[in-house]
């Protein structure tokens, strides 16, 4: 393949190579218009249609790559970004979190063994907390005024209490199933997390700035479109006001005549929020029929 742009003009984007964020991150970039080619096992995916490359790396490497300027943008969990930010020396610039993305949701939370002596941080005094996030955990405990020993763990943190290595853990939770399976009860939330778009601490060099800004705008547009729905329905004219009020986050709807019907009309509207079954049922009760909810592929305002 012929690469049309100089290396210095190509925006470098760091993405997790294989893990929970990989599919969502690559799908987001593709929806932003990047046509990526990636051979099996390759660490670099080159965009064929614009000057951008995607580096596939371990998630823990992403904040460092962006901070050092080796990558202009990176997608990583806020949990990883914040843990590493706390480890920077005074005066070191951290990568900027420029967008909060709509996937990778989880929380860093304390958890306590069901049969243990401590059921919350206040009862931990002098105890041990196992975690892969020692800095965030220490900060939380300090702010709670609790003295405890941090036991750094790199994997399977939830086993630490059973192994007699800790009195509590601080780990990522999404459904809570792993905690329950290990007889742990979830406690205080230390950090609410989701995937974040990181950008280098200083502005991108002029040769790449335009594309970096364009990608940020397209990411906004993709997320906005994902939240947006197009709704179409038929309704009696006299119920229009009540129906318009039921539509979540919609501006003035379009009303169209229905051929052969005097008192029923068609209504089309763009809704900026999710439309739940309850809303559809309420619309129906208000007199609407033939209700269709369609996804929005792209939008630009
Ligand atoms: P790597 O090999 O890249 O170091 P990893 O094992 O550190 O991978 P994953 O388990 O793939 O990372 O998780 C990546 C990110 O997904 C987490 O840092 C977090 O932001 C997010 N995430 C969402 N839900 C969960 C969950 N239930 N457990 C762990 N991480 C979650
Ligand atoms: Zn990792």
Tab-separated table of C-alpha atoms and ligand atoms in Angstrom:
chain	number	residue	atom	x	y	z
A	1	UNK	CA	0.000	0.000	0.000
A	2	UNK	CA	1.200	3.484	-0.804
A	3	UNK	CA	1.324	5.792	2.178
A	4	UNK	CA	0.630	9.302	0.958
A	5	UNK	CA	1.589	11.322	3.999
A	6	UNK	CA	4.890	11.969	5.732
A	7	UNK	CA	5.314	10.312	9.124
A	8	UNK	CA	5.329	13.699	10.862
A	9	UNK	CA	1.919	14.459	9.350
A	10	UNK	CA	0.329	11.218	10.538
A	11	UNK	CA	-1.714	11.386	13.729
A	12	UNK	CA	-0.787	8.530	16.083
A	13	UNK	CA	-3.623	7.036	18.149
A	14	UNK	CA	-2.955	4.513	20.937
A	15	UNK	CA	-5.627	1.884	21.550
A	16	UNK	CA	-5.729	-1.233	23.734
A	17	UNK	CA	-4.436	-4.194	21.749
A	18	UNK	CA	-6.657	-6.878	23.161
A	19	UNK	CA	-9.051	-6.423	26.026
A	20	UNK	CA	-12.312	-4.932	27.095
A	21	UNK	CA	-11.788	-1.600	25.339
A	22	UNK	CA	-10.414	-2.881	22.023
A	23	UNK	CA	-13.575	-3.519	20.009
A	24	UNK	CA	-15.347	-0.367	21.172
A	25	UNK	CA	-12.284	1.794	20.539
A	26	UNK	CA	-11.697	0.485	17.009
A	27	UNK	CA	-15.413	0.689	16.203
A	28	UNK	CA	-15.449	4.327	17.352
A	29	UNK	CA	-12.467	5.206	15.153
A	30	UNK	CA	-14.042	3.439	12.181
A	31	UNK	CA	-17.271	5.380	12.692
A	32	UNK	CA	-15.155	8.536	12.654
A	33	UNK	CA	-14.219	7.590	9.103
A	34	UNK	CA	-10.861	5.830	9.543
A	35	UNK	CA	-10.518	2.890	7.156
A	36	UNK	CA	-8.127	0.692	9.088
A	37	UNK	CA	-6.165	-2.253	7.807
A	38	UNK	CA	-4.656	-4.516	10.403
A	39	UNK	CA	-3.002	-7.829	9.788
A	40	UNK	CA	-3.455	-10.548	12.404
A	41	UNK	CA	-1.203	-9.924	15.375
A	42	UNK	CA	0.019	-6.601	14.028
A	43	UNK	CA	0.713	-3.775	16.427
A	44	UNK	CA	-0.022	-1.019	13.951
A	45	UNK	CA	-3.180	-0.403	11.951
A	46	UNK	CA	-2.754	2.128	9.181
A	47	UNK	CA	-5.669	4.271	8.010
A	48	UNK	CA	-5.801	4.048	4.214
A	49	UNK	CA	-7.849	7.164	3.711
A	50	UNK	CA	-6.338	9.709	6.076
A	51	UNK	CA	-2.999	10.441	7.734
A	52	UNK	CA	-3.562	8.434	10.913
A	53	UNK	CA	-2.116	5.283	12.449
A	54	UNK	CA	-3.517	3.242	15.311
A	55	UNK	CA	-0.950	1.716	17.678
A	56	UNK	CA	-2.192	-1.367	19.470
A	57	UNK	CA	-0.601	-1.635	22.902
A	58	UNK	CA	-1.340	-2.729	26.479
A	59	UNK	CA	-3.705	-0.270	28.116
A	60	UNK	CA	-1.197	0.610	30.853
A	61	UNK	CA	1.193	1.950	28.208
A	62	UNK	CA	-1.325	4.377	26.727
A	63	UNK	CA	-1.081	7.340	29.149
A	64	UNK	CA	2.724	7.268	28.928
A	65	UNK	CA	2.748	7.189	25.124
A	66	UNK	CA	0.400	10.166	24.999
A	67	UNK	CA	2.242	12.062	27.725
A	68	UNK	CA	5.584	11.705	25.972
A	69	UNK	CA	4.075	12.818	22.676
A	70	UNK	CA	4.754	9.479	20.949
A	71	UNK	CA	0.992	9.405	20.355
A	72	UNK	CA	-1.300	12.389	19.826
A	73	UNK	CA	-4.409	10.646	21.129
A	74	UNK	CA	-5.142	7.556	23.201
A	75	UNK	CA	-8.200	5.689	24.415
A	76	UNK	CA	-7.932	4.226	27.909
A	77	UNK	CA	-10.002	3.742	31.060
A	78	UNK	CA	-10.146	6.769	33.328
A	79	UNK	CA	-9.023	4.392	36.109
A	80	UNK	CA	-5.684	3.772	34.365
A	81	UNK	CA	-5.243	7.430	33.395
A	82	UNK	CA	-5.892	8.662	36.954
A	83	UNK	CA	-3.718	6.024	38.626
A	84	UNK	CA	-0.798	7.003	36.415
A	85	UNK	CA	-1.448	10.724	36.850
A	86	UNK	CA	-1.054	10.295	40.603
A	87	UNK	CA	2.349	8.715	39.957
A	88	UNK	CA	3.794	11.686	38.071
A	89	UNK	CA	6.537	13.746	39.633
A	90	UNK	CA	5.710	17.338	40.529
A	91	UNK	CA	6.123	19.452	37.410
A	92	UNK	CA	5.493	16.551	34.995
A	93	UNK	CA	2.609	17.319	32.681
A	94	UNK	CA	-0.170	14.725	32.571
A	95	UNK	CA	-2.027	13.863	29.366
A	96	UNK	CA	-5.261	15.821	29.067
A	97	UNK	CA	-8.551	13.934	29.273
A	98	UNK	CA	-10.302	15.618	26.370
A	99	UNK	CA	-13.429	13.461	26.088
A	100	UNK	CA	-15.334	11.050	28.282
A	101	UNK	CA	-16.472	8.229	25.982
A	102	UNK	CA	-19.671	6.187	26.076
A	103	UNK	CA	-18.213	2.736	26.820
A	104	UNK	CA	-15.992	0.909	29.315
A	105	UNK	CA	-18.153	1.937	32.255
A	106	UNK	CA	-17.098	0.465	35.606
A	107	UNK	CA	-16.145	1.635	39.082
A	108	UNK	CA	-13.104	1.218	41.244
A	109	UNK	CA	-14.584	0.124	44.548
A	110	UNK	CA	-13.617	-1.201	47.941
A	111	UNK	CA	-14.861	-4.704	48.740
A	112	UNK	CA	-14.936	-6.549	52.027
A	113	UNK	CA	-14.972	-10.302	52.731
A	114	UNK	CA	-18.425	-11.400	53.849
A	115	UNK	CA	-16.998	-13.126	56.920
A	116	UNK	CA	-14.312	-10.506	57.594
A	117	UNK	CA	-13.956	-8.111	60.500
A	118	UNK	CA	-14.044	-4.904	58.415
A	119	UNK	CA	-17.264	-4.044	56.571
A	120	UNK	CA	-16.280	-0.499	55.597
A	121	UNK	CA	-13.143	1.642	55.408
A	122	UNK	CA	-13.697	3.103	58.870
A	123	UNK	CA	-13.356	-0.400	60.362
A	124	UNK	CA	-10.081	-1.116	58.537
A	125	UNK	CA	-7.687	0.655	60.917
A	126	UNK	CA	-4.274	-1.004	60.592
A	127	UNK	CA	-5.621	-3.580	58.119
A	128	UNK	CA	-4.365	-4.485	54.658
A	129	UNK	CA	-5.951	-3.587	51.308
A	130	UNK	CA	-4.943	-5.499	48.155
A	131	UNK	CA	-5.222	-3.602	44.871
A	132	UNK	CA	-3.767	-3.019	41.412
A	133	UNK	CA	-4.505	0.685	41.937
A	134	UNK	CA	-2.269	1.554	44.909
A	135	UNK	CA	-2.234	5.321	44.359
A	136	UNK	CA	-5.977	5.790	43.921
A	137	UNK	CA	-6.563	3.483	46.883
A	138	UNK	CA	-4.105	5.346	49.102
A	139	UNK	CA	-5.682	8.663	48.169
A	140	UNK	CA	-9.135	7.340	49.020
A	141	UNK	CA	-7.990	5.944	52.378
A	142	UNK	CA	-6.130	9.137	53.248
A	143	UNK	CA	-9.177	11.240	52.444
A	144	UNK	CA	-11.273	8.905	54.592
A	145	UNK	CA	-8.740	9.324	57.405
A	146	UNK	CA	-8.031	5.574	57.510
A	147	UNK	CA	-4.595	4.099	58.118
A	148	UNK	CA	-4.127	0.853	56.259
A	149	UNK	CA	-1.366	-1.018	54.503
A	150	UNK	CA	-1.607	-1.193	50.706
A	151	UNK	CA	-0.699	-4.578	49.236
A	152	UNK	CA	0.033	-4.116	45.501
A	153	UNK	CA	-1.439	-7.001	43.494
A	154	UNK	CA	-1.153	-7.373	39.743
A	155	UNK	CA	-3.970	-9.803	39.049
A	156	UNK	CA	-6.729	-11.838	40.720
A	157	UNK	CA	-7.016	-9.249	43.487
A	158	UNK	CA	-10.300	-10.793	44.569
A	159	UNK	CA	-8.425	-13.862	45.823
A	160	UNK	CA	-6.243	-11.865	48.235
A	161	UNK	CA	-8.561	-12.055	51.276
A	162	UNK	CA	-9.054	-15.808	50.842
A	163	UNK	CA	-5.267	-16.247	50.604
A	164	UNK	CA	-4.935	-14.440	53.916
A	165	UNK	CA	-3.094	-11.579	52.234
A	166	UNK	CA	-5.605	-8.772	52.793
A	167	UNK	CA	-8.587	-7.647	54.889
A	168	UNK	CA	-10.195	-5.814	51.983
A	169	UNK	CA	-9.593	-5.161	48.312
A	170	UNK	CA	-9.987	-2.209	45.975
A	171	UNK	CA	-10.781	-3.359	42.454
A	172	UNK	CA	-12.778	-2.656	39.292
A	173	UNK	CA	-16.392	-3.736	39.368
A	174	UNK	CA	-19.040	-3.625	36.703
A	175	UNK	CA	-21.741	-6.193	37.417
A	176	UNK	CA	-20.458	-7.277	40.827
A	177	UNK	CA	-20.632	-10.970	39.834
A	178	UNK	CA	-16.911	-11.589	40.412
A	179	UNK	CA	-17.130	-10.085	43.887
A	180	UNK	CA	-20.158	-12.175	44.784
A	181	UNK	CA	-18.493	-15.341	43.477
A	182	UNK	CA	-15.613	-14.665	45.884
A	183	UNK	CA	-17.808	-13.930	48.905
A	184	UNK	CA	-16.978	-10.228	48.825
A	185	UNK	CA	-19.410	-7.375	49.391
A	186	UNK	CA	-18.984	-4.134	47.508
A	187	UNK	CA	-18.273	-1.073	49.629
A	188	UNK	CA	-17.285	2.534	48.925
A	189	UNK	CA	-16.812	3.734	45.339
A	190	UNK	CA	-13.306	5.118	44.893
A	191	UNK	CA	-13.672	6.203	41.250
A	192	UNK	CA	-16.466	6.112	38.659
A	193	UNK	CA	-14.744	5.214	35.415
A	194	UNK	CA	-15.367	4.915	31.689
A	195	UNK	CA	-13.154	5.049	28.645
A	196	UNK	CA	-11.544	8.428	28.048
A	197	UNK	CA	-9.873	10.094	25.090
A	198	UNK	CA	-6.462	11.368	26.139
A	199	UNK	CA	-4.512	14.017	24.251
A	200	UNK	CA	-0.915	15.084	24.727
A	201	UNK	CA	-0.340	17.704	27.440
A	202	UNK	CA	0.622	20.299	24.875
A	203	UNK	CA	-1.251	21.110	21.684
A	204	UNK	CA	-0.550	18.817	18.704
A	205	UNK	CA	2.092	20.127	16.265
A	206	UNK	CA	0.646	22.254	13.464
A	207	UNK	CA	1.060	19.466	10.872
A	208	UNK	CA	-1.347	17.219	12.791
A	209	UNK	CA	-3.525	19.678	14.704
A	210	UNK	CA	-6.260	19.943	12.096
A	211	UNK	CA	-6.825	16.193	11.970
A	212	UNK	CA	-6.663	15.852	15.778
A	213	UNK	CA	-9.369	18.514	16.067
A	214	UNK	CA	-11.432	16.930	13.302
A	215	UNK	CA	-11.278	13.537	15.051
A	216	UNK	CA	-12.412	15.093	18.333
A	217	UNK	CA	-15.369	16.722	16.564
A	218	UNK	CA	-16.277	13.467	14.827
A	219	UNK	CA	-16.101	11.550	18.114
A	220	UNK	CA	-18.575	14.050	19.574
A	221	UNK	CA	-20.821	13.623	16.551
A	222	UNK	CA	-20.693	9.812	16.738
A	223	UNK	CA	-21.585	9.813	20.438
A	224	UNK	CA	-24.357	12.332	19.870
A	225	UNK	CA	-25.769	10.253	17.004
A	226	UNK	CA	-25.655	7.101	19.145
A	227	UNK	CA	-27.841	8.821	21.715
A	228	UNK	CA	-30.175	10.266	19.140
A	229	UNK	CA	-33.231	8.550	17.678
A	230	UNK	CA	-35.611	9.492	14.908
A	231	UNK	CA	-39.233	8.841	15.793
A	232	UNK	CA	-42.205	8.677	13.431
A	233	UNK	CA	-45.829	8.199	14.424
A	234	UNK	CA	-49.416	8.921	13.510
A	235	UNK	CA	-51.580	10.884	15.920
A	236	UNK	CA	-54.906	12.680	16.202
A	237	UNK	CA	-54.393	16.393	15.649
A	238	UNK	CA	-55.896	17.286	19.028
A	239	UNK	CA	-53.389	15.043	20.861
A	240	UNK	CA	-50.301	16.607	19.244
A	241	UNK	CA	-49.424	18.871	22.133
A	242	UNK	CA	-49.634	16.055	24.699
A	243	UNK	CA	-47.607	13.769	22.430
A	244	UNK	CA	-44.884	16.351	21.760
A	245	UNK	CA	-44.432	16.748	25.519
A	246	UNK	CA	-43.803	13.018	25.892
A	247	UNK	CA	-40.921	12.991	23.393
A	248	UNK	CA	-37.612	13.032	25.282
A	249	UNK	CA	-35.228	15.807	24.312
A	250	UNK	CA	-36.911	16.728	21.042
A	251	UNK	CA	-37.164	20.140	19.440
A	252	UNK	CA	-40.146	21.193	17.330
A	253	UNK	CA	-41.382	18.108	15.464
A	254	UNK	CA	-42.419	18.065	11.801
A	255	UNK	CA	-46.157	17.547	11.248
A	256	UNK	CA	-47.386	16.182	7.909
A	257	UNK	CA	-50.829	15.514	6.492
A	258	UNK	CA	-51.926	11.908	6.028
A	259	UNK	CA	-53.594	11.294	2.680
A	260	UNK	CA	-57.302	10.561	3.155
A	261	UNK	CA	-57.393	11.454	6.825
A	262	UNK	CA	-58.653	14.739	8.206
A	263	UNK	CA	-58.053	14.404	11.903
A	264	UNK	CA	-54.915	12.189	11.982
A	265	UNK	CA	-51.483	13.486	11.011
A	266	UNK	CA	-47.915	12.126	10.848
A	267	UNK	CA	-45.308	13.422	13.280
A	268	UNK	CA	-41.528	13.109	12.807
A	269	UNK	CA	-39.048	14.201	15.476
A	270	UNK	CA	-35.411	13.878	16.435
A	271	UNK	CA	-35.037	12.790	20.069
A	272	UNK	CA	-31.766	13.441	21.882
A	273	UNK	CA	-32.262	10.878	24.585
A	274	UNK	CA	-32.966	7.170	24.719
A	275	UNK	CA	-36.547	6.211	24.040
A	276	UNK	CA	-37.695	3.507	26.403
A	277	UNK	CA	-40.637	1.152	26.025
A	278	UNK	CA	-42.435	3.165	28.725
A	279	UNK	CA	-42.329	6.242	26.498
A	280	UNK	CA	-43.750	4.295	23.550
A	281	UNK	CA	-46.554	2.969	25.727
A	282	UNK	CA	-47.319	6.460	27.011
A	283	UNK	CA	-47.386	7.742	23.402
A	284	UNK	CA	-49.802	4.997	22.454
A	285	UNK	CA	-52.038	5.815	25.414
A	286	UNK	CA	-52.034	9.442	24.297
A	287	UNK	CA	-53.465	8.370	20.937
A	288	UNK	CA	-50.375	7.684	18.788
A	289	UNK	CA	-50.226	4.710	16.427
A	290	UNK	CA	-47.772	3.271	13.855
A	291	UNK	CA	-44.857	4.322	16.068
A	292	UNK	CA	-41.394	3.771	14.563
A	293	UNK	CA	-38.082	4.524	16.298
A	294	UNK	CA	-35.043	4.613	14.012
A	295	UNK	CA	-31.320	4.884	14.813
A	296	UNK	CA	-29.471	7.904	13.462
A	297	UNK	CA	-26.449	6.945	11.376
A	298	UNK	CA	-24.682	10.312	11.288
A	299	UNK	CA	-25.481	13.880	12.216
A	300	UNK	CA	-23.753	17.206	11.775
A	301	UNK	CA	-25.066	20.464	13.126
B	1	LIG	P1	-4.002	-5.127	29.134
B	1	LIG	O1	-3.578	-6.465	28.641
B	1	LIG	O2	-4.215	-4.167	27.996
B	1	LIG	O3	-3.120	-4.572	30.226
B	1	LIG	P2	-6.062	-5.313	31.216
B	1	LIG	O4	-6.227	-6.714	31.680
B	1	LIG	O5	-5.315	-4.338	32.059
B	1	LIG	O6	-5.476	-5.352	29.727
B	1	LIG	P3	-8.955	-5.172	30.653
B	1	LIG	O7	-9.407	-6.213	31.609
B	1	LIG	O8	-9.084	-5.466	29.185
B	1	LIG	O9	-7.476	-4.636	30.970
B	1	LIG	O10	-9.762	-3.846	30.993
B	1	LIG	C1	-9.525	-2.652	30.319
B	1	LIG	C2	-10.372	-1.567	30.931
B	1	LIG	O11	-11.744	-1.887	30.789
B	1	LIG	C3	-10.226	-1.327	32.416
B	1	LIG	O12	-9.060	-0.576	32.740
B	1	LIG	C4	-11.492	-0.564	32.729
B	1	LIG	O13	-11.348	0.803	32.403
B	1	LIG	C5	-12.507	-1.174	31.763
B	1	LIG	N1	-13.490	-2.076	32.418
B	1	LIG	C6	-14.824	-2.044	32.263
B	1	LIG	N2	-15.438	-2.972	33.017
B	1	LIG	C7	-14.496	-3.620	33.669
B	1	LIG	C8	-14.517	-4.704	34.619
B	1	LIG	N3	-15.629	-5.279	35.032
B	1	LIG	N4	-13.320	-5.154	35.060
B	1	LIG	C9	-12.183	-4.613	34.626
B	1	LIG	N5	-12.124	-3.585	33.753
B	1	LIG	C10	-13.256	-3.072	33.286
B	2	LIG	ZN1	-3.623	-3.333	31.769
